[in-house]
Amino acid sequence: MVLRNIKPYTLCFSICLLPLLGIIVDMLFGNLGVDPILSLHIRLGDWSLRLLWLTLCITPLQTVTQWRGMSQYRKMLGLYTFFYASLHVLVYLWMDQGLVWSAITRDIIESSYIWFGLIAFLLIFLLAITTPLIMVKKLGKNWKKLHRYIYIASIAVIIHYYWQLKGNMAEPLFYLLILTLLLAFRLALWFKNRKFAKLMIPTTRKINVVKDESFTED
């Protein structure tokens, strides 16, 4: 009965916080395994990745269902992606490296997978700060072009994820398959819209129009 009174947006917002709540509970009860920092780092990264893919799925779902209200969920999921990604980075910088910038710099130089993680995070950060309506209005047509960088960020995330797992192909391939399907959908939609636009181009040829008088008044 209580759930009936909760708005879908509020429910979705709350659900996105559940992974963090679960992580906090495991921290308090010491259930993060033999290497708590590594476990914390990985779990936050995993949820950032999952939320990023959910964000990518919103546009195709909105296109299929014609429910424009889904755009608000895309915005929320995108910001939650940035939130979990920020915690993922914070755990690495603070808890893993102790904010020792010389060690962090050396680790970034020596670990190629971190490069791609950094690229992905910077792109997601860029998308997050341009999400507010004031930025949408300020950027105008360039806003959509900028937010297509989410696909570049997704590719960088997959590479980062694959190299971090040191050769484990199963999960990266799963996410790559979903990304490929999403890109194929977007490409098919682009071709469809392009074809429709060509059909709508006004013609200069003379067209004989036959007036239908079956419903005209005397």
JSON list of N, CA and C in Angstrom, two decimals, residues 58-137:
[
{"chain": "A", "resi": 58, "resn": "ILE", "atom": "N", "xyz": [18.01, 3.98, -22.14]},
{"chain": "A", "resi": 58, "resn": "ILE", "atom": "CA", "xyz": [16.81, 4.81, -22.02]},
{"chain": "A", "resi": 58, "resn": "ILE", "atom": "C", "xyz": [16.34, 5.34, -23.37]},
{"chain": "A", "resi": 59, "resn": "THR", "atom": "N", "xyz": [17.27, 5.86, -24.18]},
{"chain": "A", "resi": 59, "resn": "THR", "atom": "CA", "xyz": [16.88, 6.45, -25.48]},
{"chain": "A", "resi": 59, "resn": "THR", "atom": "C", "xyz": [16.19, 5.44, -26.39]},
{"chain": "A", "resi": 60, "resn": "PRO", "atom": "N", "xyz": [16.75, 4.23, -26.60]},
{"chain": "A", "resi": 60, "resn": "PRO", "atom": "CA", "xyz": [16.02, 3.23, -27.40]},
{"chain": "A", "resi": 60, "resn": "PRO", "atom": "C", "xyz": [14.65, 2.88, -26.82]},
{"chain": "A", "resi": 61, "resn": "LEU", "atom": "N", "xyz": [14.57, 2.75, -25.50]},
{"chain": "A", "resi": 61, "resn": "LEU", "atom": "CA", "xyz": [13.28, 2.45, -24.87]},
{"chain": "A", "resi": 61, "resn": "LEU", "atom": "C", "xyz": [12.28, 3.58, -25.08]},
{"chain": "A", "resi": 62, "resn": "GLN", "atom": "N", "xyz": [12.78, 4.80, -24.99]},
{"chain": "A", "resi": 62, "resn": "GLN", "atom": "CA", "xyz": [11.91, 5.96, -25.22]},
{"chain": "A", "resi": 62, "resn": "GLN", "atom": "C", "xyz": [11.42, 6.01, -26.66]},
{"chain": "A", "resi": 63, "resn": "THR", "atom": "N", "xyz": [12.30, 5.64, -27.59]},
{"chain": "A", "resi": 63, "resn": "THR", "atom": "CA", "xyz": [11.93, 5.62, -29.01]},
{"chain": "A", "resi": 63, "resn": "THR", "atom": "C", "xyz": [10.87, 4.57, -29.29]},
{"chain": "A", "resi": 64, "resn": "VAL", "atom": "N", "xyz": [11.04, 3.40, -28.69]},
{"chain": "A", "resi": 64, "resn": "VAL", "atom": "CA", "xyz": [10.10, 2.29, -28.91]},
{"chain": "A", "resi": 64, "resn": "VAL", "atom": "C", "xyz": [8.76, 2.55, -28.25]},
{"chain": "A", "resi": 65, "resn": "THR", "atom": "N", "xyz": [8.78, 3.04, -27.01]},
{"chain": "A", "resi": 65, "resn": "THR", "atom": "CA", "xyz": [7.54, 3.23, -26.25]},
{"chain": "A", "resi": 65, "resn": "THR", "atom": "C", "xyz": [6.87, 4.57, -26.51]},
{"chain": "A", "resi": 66, "resn": "GLN", "atom": "N", "xyz": [7.63, 5.52, -27.09]},
{"chain": "A", "resi": 66, "resn": "GLN", "atom": "CA", "xyz": [7.12, 6.88, -27.33]},
{"chain": "A", "resi": 66, "resn": "GLN", "atom": "C", "xyz": [6.75, 7.58, -26.02]},
{"chain": "A", "resi": 67, "resn": "TRP", "atom": "N", "xyz": [7.37, 7.18, -24.92]},
{"chain": "A", "resi": 67, "resn": "TRP", "atom": "CA", "xyz": [7.12, 7.81, -23.63]},
{"chain": "A", "resi": 67, "resn": "TRP", "atom": "C", "xyz": [8.21, 8.83, -23.36]},
{"chain": "A", "resi": 68, "resn": "ARG", "atom": "N", "xyz": [7.91, 10.09, -23.60]},
{"chain": "A", "resi": 68, "resn": "ARG", "atom": "CA", "xyz": [8.89, 11.16, -23.46]},
{"chain": "A", "resi": 68, "resn": "ARG", "atom": "C", "xyz": [9.30, 11.39, -22.00]},
{"chain": "A", "resi": 69, "resn": "GLY", "atom": "N", "xyz": [8.48, 10.92, -21.08]},
{"chain": "A", "resi": 69, "resn": "GLY", "atom": "CA", "xyz": [8.80, 11.09, -19.67]},
{"chain": "A", "resi": 69, "resn": "GLY", "atom": "C", "xyz": [10.05, 10.33, -19.24]},
{"chain": "A", "resi": 70, "resn": "MET", "atom": "N", "xyz": [10.52, 9.41, -20.09]},
{"chain": "A", "resi": 70, "resn": "MET", "atom": "CA", "xyz": [11.70, 8.62, -19.74]},
{"chain": "A", "resi": 70, "resn": "MET", "atom": "C", "xyz": [12.97, 9.46, -19.73]},
{"chain": "A", "resi": 71, "resn": "SER", "atom": "N", "xyz": [12.93, 10.62, -20.38]},
{"chain": "A", "resi": 71, "resn": "SER", "atom": "CA", "xyz": [14.13, 11.47, -20.45]},
{"chain": "A", "resi": 71, "resn": "SER", "atom": "C", "xyz": [14.59, 11.90, -19.06]},
{"chain": "A", "resi": 72, "resn": "GLN", "atom": "N", "xyz": [13.64, 12.09, -18.13]},
{"chain": "A", "resi": 72, "resn": "GLN", "atom": "CA", "xyz": [14.02, 12.49, -16.77]},
{"chain": "A", "resi": 72, "resn": "GLN", "atom": "C", "xyz": [14.76, 11.36, -16.05]},
{"chain": "A", "resi": 73, "resn": "TYR", "atom": "N", "xyz": [14.43, 10.11, -16.41]},
{"chain": "A", "resi": 73, "resn": "TYR", "atom": "CA", "xyz": [15.13, 8.97, -15.82]},
{"chain": "A", "resi": 73, "resn": "TYR", "atom": "C", "xyz": [16.53, 8.84, -16.39]},
{"chain": "A", "resi": 74, "resn": "ARG", "atom": "N", "xyz": [16.68, 9.18, -17.67]},
{"chain": "A", "resi": 74, "resn": "ARG", "atom": "CA", "xyz": [18.00, 9.16, -18.30]},
{"chain": "A", "resi": 74, "resn": "ARG", "atom": "C", "xyz": [18.94, 10.14, -17.59]},
{"chain": "A", "resi": 75, "resn": "LYS", "atom": "N", "xyz": [18.41, 11.32, -17.31]},
{"chain": "A", "resi": 75, "resn": "LYS", "atom": "CA", "xyz": [19.20, 12.34, -16.60]},
{"chain": "A", "resi": 75, "resn": "LYS", "atom": "C", "xyz": [19.60, 11.85, -15.21]},
{"chain": "A", "resi": 76, "resn": "MET", "atom": "N", "xyz": [18.64, 11.26, -14.48]},
{"chain": "A", "resi": 76, "resn": "MET", "atom": "CA", "xyz": [18.91, 10.78, -13.13]},
{"chain": "A", "resi": 76, "resn": "MET", "atom": "C", "xyz": [19.94, 9.65, -13.14]},
{"chain": "A", "resi": 77, "resn": "LEU", "atom": "N", "xyz": [19.77, 8.68, -14.04]},
{"chain": "A", "resi": 77, "resn": "LEU", "atom": "CA", "xyz": [20.70, 7.56, -14.12]},
{"chain": "A", "resi": 77, "resn": "LEU", "atom": "C", "xyz": [22.10, 8.03, -14.52]},
{"chain": "A", "resi": 78, "resn": "GLY", "atom": "N", "xyz": [22.15, 9.02, -15.41]},
{"chain": "A", "resi": 78, "resn": "GLY", "atom": "CA", "xyz": [23.44, 9.57, -15.82]},
{"chain": "A", "resi": 78, "resn": "GLY", "atom": "C", "xyz": [24.17, 10.22, -14.66]},
{"chain": "A", "resi": 79, "resn": "LEU", "atom": "N", "xyz": [23.43, 10.96, -13.83]},
{"chain": "A", "resi": 79, "resn": "LEU", "atom": "CA", "xyz": [24.04, 11.61, -12.67]},
{"chain": "A", "resi": 79, "resn": "LEU", "atom": "C", "xyz": [24.44, 10.59, -11.61]},
{"chain": "A", "resi": 80, "resn": "TYR", "atom": "N", "xyz": [23.65, 9.53, -11.48]},
{"chain": "A", "resi": 80, "resn": "TYR", "atom": "CA", "xyz": [24.04, 8.46, -10.55]},
{"chain": "A", "resi": 80, "resn": "TYR", "atom": "C", "xyz": [25.28, 7.72, -11.06]},
{"chain": "A", "resi": 81, "resn": "THR", "atom": "N", "xyz": [25.42, 7.59, -12.37]},
{"chain": "A", "resi": 81, "resn": "THR", "atom": "CA", "xyz": [26.63, 7.01, -12.96]},
{"chain": "A", "resi": 81, "resn": "THR", "atom": "C", "xyz": [27.85, 7.81, -12.53]},
{"chain": "A", "resi": 82, "resn": "PHE", "atom": "N", "xyz": [27.74, 9.13, -12.66]},
{"chain": "A", "resi": 82, "resn": "PHE", "atom": "CA", "xyz": [28.83, 10.02, -12.26]},
{"chain": "A", "resi": 82, "resn": "PHE", "atom": "C", "xyz": [29.09, 9.92, -10.75]},
{"chain": "A", "resi": 83, "resn": "PHE", "atom": "N", "xyz": [28.03, 9.81, -9.96]},
{"chain": "A", "resi": 83, "resn": "PHE", "atom": "CA", "xyz": [28.15, 9.71, -8.51]},
{"chain": "A", "resi": 83, "resn": "PHE", "atom": "C", "xyz": [28.96, 8.47, -8.11]},
{"chain": "A", "resi": 84, "resn": "TYR", "atom": "N", "xyz": [28.59, 7.31, -8.66]},
{"chain": "A", "resi": 84, "resn": "TYR", "atom": "CA", "xyz": [29.30, 6.07, -8.32]},
{"chain": "A", "resi": 84, "resn": "TYR", "atom": "C", "xyz": [30.71, 6.06, -8.90]},
{"chain": "A", "resi": 85, "resn": "ALA", "atom": "N", "xyz": [30.87, 6.65, -10.09]},
{"chain": "A", "resi": 85, "resn": "ALA", "atom": "CA", "xyz": [32.21, 6.74, -10.69]},
{"chain": "A", "resi": 85, "resn": "ALA", "atom": "C", "xyz": [33.12, 7.63, -9.84]},
{"chain": "A", "resi": 86, "resn": "SER", "atom": "N", "xyz": [32.56, 8.71, -9.29]},
{"chain": "A", "resi": 86, "resn": "SER", "atom": "CA", "xyz": [33.33, 9.62, -8.43]},
{"chain": "A", "resi": 86, "resn": "SER", "atom": "C", "xyz": [33.77, 8.91, -7.15]},
{"chain": "A", "resi": 87, "resn": "LEU", "atom": "N", "xyz": [32.87, 8.11, -6.57]},
{"chain": "A", "resi": 87, "resn": "LEU", "atom": "CA", "xyz": [33.23, 7.34, -5.38]},
{"chain": "A", "resi": 87, "resn": "LEU", "atom": "C", "xyz": [34.30, 6.30, -5.71]},
{"chain": "A", "resi": 88, "resn": "HIS", "atom": "N", "xyz": [34.19, 5.70, -6.88]},
{"chain": "A", "resi": 88, "resn": "HIS", "atom": "CA", "xyz": [35.17, 4.72, -7.37]},
{"chain": "A", "resi": 88, "resn": "HIS", "atom": "C", "xyz": [36.55, 5.36, -7.46]},
{"chain": "A", "resi": 89, "resn": "VAL", "atom": "N", "xyz": [36.62, 6.55, -8.03]},
{"chain": "A", "resi": 89, "resn": "VAL", "atom": "CA", "xyz": [37.88, 7.29, -8.17]},
{"chain": "A", "resi": 89, "resn": "VAL", "atom": "C", "xyz": [38.39, 7.74, -6.80]},
{"chain": "A", "resi": 90, "resn": "LEU", "atom": "N", "xyz": [37.47, 8.20, -5.94]},
{"chain": "A", "resi": 90, "resn": "LEU", "atom": "CA", "xyz": [37.85, 8.68, -4.61]},
{"chain": "A", "resi": 90, "resn": "LEU", "atom": "C", "xyz": [38.47, 7.57, -3.77]},
{"chain": "A", "resi": 91, "resn": "VAL", "atom": "N", "xyz": [37.90, 6.37, -3.84]},
{"chain": "A", "resi": 91, "resn": "VAL", "atom": "CA", "xyz": [38.45, 5.23, -3.10]},
{"chain": "A", "resi": 91, "resn": "VAL", "atom": "C", "xyz": [39.87, 4.95, -3.58]},
{"chain": "A", "resi": 92, "resn": "TYR", "atom": "N", "xyz": [40.09, 5.02, -4.90]},
{"chain": "A", "resi": 92, "resn": "TYR", "atom": "CA", "xyz": [41.42, 4.78, -5.45]},
{"chain": "A", "resi": 92, "resn": "TYR", "atom": "C", "xyz": [42.42, 5.84, -4.96]},
{"chain": "A", "resi": 93, "resn": "LEU", "atom": "N", "xyz": [42.04, 7.12, -5.06]},
{"chain": "A", "resi": 93, "resn": "LEU", "atom": "CA", "xyz": [42.95, 8.21, -4.71]},
{"chain": "A", "resi": 93, "resn": "LEU", "atom": "C", "xyz": [43.23, 8.27, -3.22]},
{"chain": "A", "resi": 94, "resn": "TRP", "atom": "N", "xyz": [42.19, 8.10, -2.41]},
{"chain": "A", "resi": 94, "resn": "TRP", "atom": "CA", "xyz": [42.31, 8.33, -0.97]},
{"chain": "A", "resi": 94, "resn": "TRP", "atom": "C", "xyz": [42.65, 7.05, -0.20]},
{"chain": "A", "resi": 95, "resn": "MET", "atom": "N", "xyz": [41.83, 6.01, -0.38]},
{"chain": "A", "resi": 95, "resn": "MET", "atom": "CA", "xyz": [42.00, 4.80, 0.43]},
{"chain": "A", "resi": 95, "resn": "MET", "atom": "C", "xyz": [43.09, 3.88, -0.10]},
{"chain": "A", "resi": 96, "resn": "ASP", "atom": "N", "xyz": [43.23, 3.83, -1.43]},
{"chain": "A", "resi": 96, "resn": "ASP", "atom": "CA", "xyz": [44.22, 2.94, -2.02]},
{"chain": "A", "resi": 96, "resn": "ASP", "atom": "C", "xyz": [45.60, 3.59, -2.10]},
{"chain": "A", "resi": 97, "resn": "GLN", "atom": "N", "xyz": [45.64, 4.84, -2.59]},
{"chain": "A", "resi": 97, "resn": "GLN", "atom": "CA", "xyz": [46.92, 5.52, -2.80]},
{"chain": "A", "resi": 97, "resn": "GLN", "atom": "C", "xyz": [47.26, 6.53, -1.70]},
{"chain": "A", "resi": 98, "resn": "GLY", "atom": "N", "xyz": [46.32, 6.78, -0.78]},
{"chain": "A", "resi": 98, "resn": "GLY", "atom": "CA", "xyz": [46.59, 7.68, 0.33]},
{"chain": "A", "resi": 98, "resn": "GLY", "atom": "C", "xyz": [46.85, 9.12, -0.07]},
{"chain": "A", "resi": 99, "resn": "LEU", "atom": "N", "xyz": [46.32, 9.52, -1.24]},
{"chain": "A", "resi": 99, "resn": "LEU", "atom": "CA", "xyz": [46.50, 10.87, -1.77]},
{"chain": "A", "resi": 99, "resn": "LEU", "atom": "C", "xyz": [47.97, 11.24, -1.95]},
{"chain": "A", "resi": 100, "resn": "VAL", "atom": "N", "xyz": [48.81, 10.22, -2.16]},
{"chain": "A", "resi": 100, "resn": "VAL", "atom": "CA", "xyz": [50.22, 10.46, -2.47]},
{"chain": "A", "resi": 100, "resn": "VAL", "atom": "C", "xyz": [50.33, 10.65, -3.98]},
{"chain": "A", "resi": 101, "resn": "TRP", "atom": "N", "xyz": [50.41, 11.90, -4.42]},
{"chain": "A", "resi": 101, "resn": "TRP", "atom": "CA", "xyz": [50.28, 12.21, -5.84]},
{"chain": "A", "resi": 101, "resn": "TRP", "atom": "C", "xyz": [51.43, 11.67, -6.68]},
{"chain": "A", "resi": 102, "resn": "SER", "atom": "N", "xyz": [52.61, 11.55, -6.10]},
{"chain": "A", "resi": 102, "resn": "SER", "atom": "CA", "xyz": [53.74, 10.98, -6.85]},
{"chain": "A", "resi": 102, "resn": "SER", "atom": "C", "xyz": [53.47, 9.50, -7.16]},
{"chain": "A", "resi": 103, "resn": "ALA", "atom": "N", "xyz": [52.90, 8.78, -6.18]},
{"chain": "A", "resi": 103, "resn": "ALA", "atom": "CA", "xyz": [52.56, 7.37, -6.38]},
{"chain": "A", "resi": 103, "resn": "ALA", "atom": "C", "xyz": [51.41, 7.22, -7.37]},
{"chain": "A", "resi": 104, "resn": "ILE", "atom": "N", "xyz": [50.45, 8.14, -7.28]},
{"chain": "A", "resi": 104, "resn": "ILE", "atom": "CA", "xyz": [49.30, 8.12, -8.20]},
{"chain": "A", "resi": 104, "resn": "ILE", "atom": "C", "xyz": [49.76, 8.36, -9.63]},
{"chain": "A", "resi": 105, "resn": "THR", "atom": "N", "xyz": [50.64, 9.36, -9.81]},
{"chain": "A", "resi": 105, "resn": "THR", "atom": "CA", "xyz": [51.17, 9.68, -11.15]},
{"chain": "A", "resi": 105, "resn": "THR", "atom": "C", "xyz": [51.93, 8.50, -11.73]},
{"chain": "A", "resi": 106, "resn": "ARG", "atom": "N", "xyz": [52.77, 7.87, -10.90]},
{"chain": "A", "resi": 106, "resn": "ARG", "atom": "CA", "xyz": [53.55, 6.71, -11.35]},
{"chain": "A", "resi": 106, "resn": "ARG", "atom": "C", "xyz": [52.63, 5.55, -11.73]},
{"chain": "A", "resi": 107, "resn": "ASP", "atom": "N", "xyz": [51.58, 5.34, -10.94]},
{"chain": "A", "resi": 107, "resn": "ASP", "atom": "CA", "xyz": [50.64, 4.26, -11.21]},
{"chain": "A", "resi": 107, "resn": "ASP", "atom": "C", "xyz": [49.89, 4.49, -12.52]},
{"chain": "A", "resi": 108, "resn": "ILE", "atom": "N", "xyz": [49.51, 5.75, -12.76]},
{"chain": "A", "resi": 108, "resn": "ILE", "atom": "CA", "xyz": [48.81, 6.09, -14.00]},
{"chain": "A", "resi": 108, "resn": "ILE", "atom": "C", "xyz": [49.71, 5.85, -15.21]},
{"chain": "A", "resi": 109, "resn": "ILE", "atom": "N", "xyz": [50.99, 6.24, -15.08]},
{"chain": "A", "resi": 109, "resn": "ILE", "atom": "CA", "xyz": [51.94, 6.07, -16.19]},
{"chain": "A", "resi": 109, "resn": "ILE", "atom": "C", "xyz": [52.19, 4.59, -16.48]},
{"chain": "A", "resi": 110, "resn": "GLU", "atom": "N", "xyz": [52.30, 3.80, -15.42]},
{"chain": "A", "resi": 110, "resn": "GLU", "atom": "CA", "xyz": [52.66, 2.39, -15.58]},
{"chain": "A", "resi": 110, "resn": "GLU", "atom": "C", "xyz": [51.46, 1.49, -15.90]},
{"chain": "A", "resi": 111, "resn": "SER", "atom": "N", "xyz": [50.25, 1.92, -15.59]},
{"chain": "A", "resi": 111, "resn": "SER", "atom": "CA", "xyz": [49.06, 1.07, -15.77]},
{"chain": "A", "resi": 111, "resn": "SER", "atom": "C", "xyz": [48.18, 1.63, -16.88]},
{"chain": "A", "resi": 112, "resn": "SER", "atom": "N", "xyz": [48.23, 0.99, -18.03]},
{"chain": "A", "resi": 112, "resn": "SER", "atom": "CA", "xyz": [47.48, 1.48, -19.20]},
{"chain": "A", "resi": 112, "resn": "SER", "atom": "C", "xyz": [45.98, 1.50, -18.96]},
{"chain": "A", "resi": 113, "resn": "TYR", "atom": "N", "xyz": [45.47, 0.54, -18.18]},
{"chain": "A", "resi": 113, "resn": "TYR", "atom": "CA", "xyz": [44.02, 0.48, -17.98]},
{"chain": "A", "resi": 113, "resn": "TYR", "atom": "C", "xyz": [43.50, 1.71, -17.25]},
{"chain": "A", "resi": 114, "resn": "ILE", "atom": "N", "xyz": [44.37, 2.34, -16.43]},
{"chain": "A", "resi": 114, "resn": "ILE", "atom": "CA", "xyz": [43.96, 3.54, -15.71]},
{"chain": "A", "resi": 114, "resn": "ILE", "atom": "C", "xyz": [43.75, 4.70, -16.68]},
{"chain": "A", "resi": 115, "resn": "TRP", "atom": "N", "xyz": [44.54, 4.73, -17.77]},
{"chain": "A", "resi": 115, "resn": "TRP", "atom": "CA", "xyz": [44.36, 5.80, -18.78]},
{"chain": "A", "resi": 115, "resn": "TRP", "atom": "C", "xyz": [42.92, 5.82, -19.27]},
{"chain": "A", "resi": 116, "resn": "PHE", "atom": "N", "xyz": [42.44, 4.63, -19.64]},
{"chain": "A", "resi": 116, "resn": "PHE", "atom": "CA", "xyz": [41.08, 4.55, -20.19]},
{"chain": "A", "resi": 116, "resn": "PHE", "atom": "C", "xyz": [40.02, 4.85, -19.13]},
{"chain": "A", "resi": 117, "resn": "GLY", "atom": "N", "xyz": [40.30, 4.44, -17.90]},
{"chain": "A", "resi": 117, "resn": "GLY", "atom": "CA", "xyz": [39.39, 4.79, -16.81]},
{"chain": "A", "resi": 117, "resn": "GLY", "atom": "C", "xyz": [39.33, 6.29, -16.59]},
{"chain": "A", "resi": 118, "resn": "LEU", "atom": "N", "xyz": [40.50, 6.94, -16.71]},
{"chain": "A", "resi": 118, "resn": "LEU", "atom": "CA", "xyz": [40.57, 8.39, -16.54]},
{"chain": "A", "resi": 118, "resn": "LEU", "atom": "C", "xyz": [39.84, 9.11, -17.67]},
{"chain": "A", "resi": 119, "resn": "ILE", "atom": "N", "xyz": [40.03, 8.62, -18.90]},
{"chain": "A", "resi": 119, "resn": "ILE", "atom": "CA", "xyz": [39.32, 9.20, -20.06]},
{"chain": "A", "resi": 119, "resn": "ILE", "atom": "C", "xyz": [37.81, 9.09, -19.86]},
{"chain": "A", "resi": 120, "resn": "ALA", "atom": "N", "xyz": [37.37, 7.90, -19.46]},
{"chain": "A", "resi": 120, "resn": "ALA", "atom": "CA", "xyz": [35.93, 7.68, -19.24]},
{"chain": "A", "resi": 120, "resn": "ALA", "atom": "C", "xyz": [35.39, 8.60, -18.16]},
{"chain": "A", "resi": 121, "resn": "PHE", "atom": "N", "xyz": [36.13, 8.71, -17.06]},
{"chain": "A", "resi": 121, "resn": "PHE", "atom": "CA", "xyz": [35.66, 9.55, -15.94]},
{"chain": "A", "resi": 121, "resn": "PHE", "atom": "C", "xyz": [35.59, 11.02, -16.33]},
{"chain": "A", "resi": 122, "resn": "LEU", "atom": "N", "xyz": [36.59, 11.51, -17.05]},
{"chain": "A", "resi": 122, "resn": "LEU", "atom": "CA", "xyz": [36.60, 12.92, -17.46]},
{"chain": "A", "resi": 122, "resn": "LEU", "atom": "C", "xyz": [35.43, 13.22, -18.40]},
{"chain": "A", "resi": 123, "resn": "LEU", "atom": "N", "xyz": [35.13, 12.27, -19.29]},
{"chain": "A", "resi": 123, "resn": "LEU", "atom": "CA", "xyz": [33.99, 12.46, -20.21]},
{"chain": "A", "resi": 123, "resn": "LEU", "atom": "C", "xyz": [32.67, 12.44, -19.44]},
{"chain": "A", "resi": 124, "resn": "ILE", "atom": "N", "xyz": [32.54, 11.51, -18.50]},
{"chain": "A", "resi": 124, "resn": "ILE", "atom": "CA", "xyz": [31.32, 11.44, -17.69]},
{"chain": "A", "resi": 124, "resn": "ILE", "atom": "C", "xyz": [31.17, 12.70, -16.83]},
{"chain": "A", "resi": 125, "resn": "PHE", "atom": "N", "xyz": [32.30, 13.20, -16.33]},
{"chain": "A", "resi": 125, "resn": "PHE", "atom": "CA", "xyz": [32.29, 14.45, -15.56]},
{"chain": "A", "resi": 125, "resn": "PHE", "atom": "C", "xyz": [31.80, 15.61, -16.44]},
{"chain": "A", "resi": 126, "resn": "LEU", "atom": "N", "xyz": [32.30, 15.66, -17.67]},
{"chain": "A", "resi": 126, "resn": "LEU", "atom": "CA", "xyz": [31.90, 16.70, -18.62]},
{"chain": "A", "resi": 126, "resn": "LEU", "atom": "C", "xyz": [30.40, 16.64, -18.90]},
{"chain": "A", "resi": 127, "resn": "LEU", "atom": "N", "xyz": [29.89, 15.42, -19.06]},
{"chain": "A", "resi": 127, "resn": "LEU", "atom": "CA", "xyz": [28.46, 15.25, -19.33]},
{"chain": "A", "resi": 127, "resn": "LEU", "atom": "C", "xyz": [27.62, 15.61, -18.10]},
{"chain": "A", "resi": 128, "resn": "ALA", "atom": "N", "xyz": [28.13, 15.30, -16.92]},
{"chain": "A", "resi": 128, "resn": "ALA", "atom": "CA", "xyz": [27.39, 15.59, -15.68]},
{"chain": "A", "resi": 128, "resn": "ALA", "atom": "C", "xyz": [27.25, 17.09, -15.44]},
{"chain": "A", "resi": 129, "resn": "ILE", "atom": "N", "xyz": [28.33, 17.85, -15.67]},
{"chain": "A", "resi": 129, "resn": "ILE", "atom": "CA", "xyz": [28.26, 19.29, -15.40]},
{"chain": "A", "resi": 129, "resn": "ILE", "atom": "C", "xyz": [27.47, 20.04, -16.47]},
{"chain": "A", "resi": 130, "resn": "THR", "atom": "N", "xyz": [27.22, 19.40, -17.60]},
{"chain": "A", "resi": 130, "resn": "THR", "atom": "CA", "xyz": [26.41, 20.04, -18.65]},
{"chain": "A", "resi": 130, "resn": "THR", "atom": "C", "xyz": [24.98, 19.50, -18.68]},
{"chain": "A", "resi": 131, "resn": "THR", "atom": "N", "xyz": [24.61, 18.75, -17.65]},
{"chain": "A", "resi": 131, "resn": "THR", "atom": "CA", "xyz": [23.25, 18.20, -17.56]},
{"chain": "A", "resi": 131, "resn": "THR", "atom": "C", "xyz": [22.19, 19.22, -17.16]},
{"chain": "A", "resi": 132, "resn": "PRO", "atom": "N", "xyz": [22.49, 20.16, -16.24]},
{"chain": "A", "resi": 132, "resn": "PRO", "atom": "CA", "xyz": [21.46, 21.14, -15.83]},
{"chain": "A", "resi": 132, "resn": "PRO", "atom": "C", "xyz": [20.84, 21.88, -17.01]},
{"chain": "A", "resi": 133, "resn": "LEU", "atom": "N", "xyz": [19.58, 22.24, -16.85]},
{"chain": "A", "resi": 133, "resn": "LEU", "atom": "CA", "xyz": [18.82, 22.91, -17.92]},
{"chain": "A", "resi": 133, "resn": "LEU", "atom": "C", "xyz": [19.50, 24.18, -18.41]},
{"chain": "A", "resi": 134, "resn": "ILE", "atom": "N", "xyz": [20.13, 24.91, -17.50]},
{"chain": "A", "resi": 134, "resn": "ILE", "atom": "CA", "xyz": [20.80, 26.15, -17.89]},
{"chain": "A", "resi": 134, "resn": "ILE", "atom": "C", "xyz": [21.92, 25.89, -18.88]},
{"chain": "A", "resi": 135, "resn": "MET", "atom": "N", "xyz": [22.61, 24.74, -18.73]},
{"chain": "A", "resi": 135, "resn": "MET", "atom": "CA", "xyz": [23.69, 24.37, -19.65]},
{"chain": "A", "resi": 135, "resn": "MET", "atom": "C", "xyz": [23.12, 23.88, -20.98]},
{"chain": "A", "resi": 136, "resn": "VAL", "atom": "N", "xyz": [21.97, 23.22, -20.92]},
{"chain": "A", "resi": 136, "resn": "VAL", "atom": "CA", "xyz": [21.30, 22.76, -22.15]},
{"chain": "A", "resi": 136, "resn": "VAL", "atom": "C", "xyz": [20.96, 23.97, -23.02]},
{"chain": "A", "resi": 137, "resn": "LYS", "atom": "N", "xyz": [20.41, 25.01, -22.38]},
{"chain": "A", "resi": 137, "resn": "LYS", "atom": "CA", "xyz": [20.04, 26.23, -23.11]},
{"chain": "A", "resi": 137, "resn": "LYS", "atom": "C", "xyz": [21.27, 26.97, -23.62]}
]
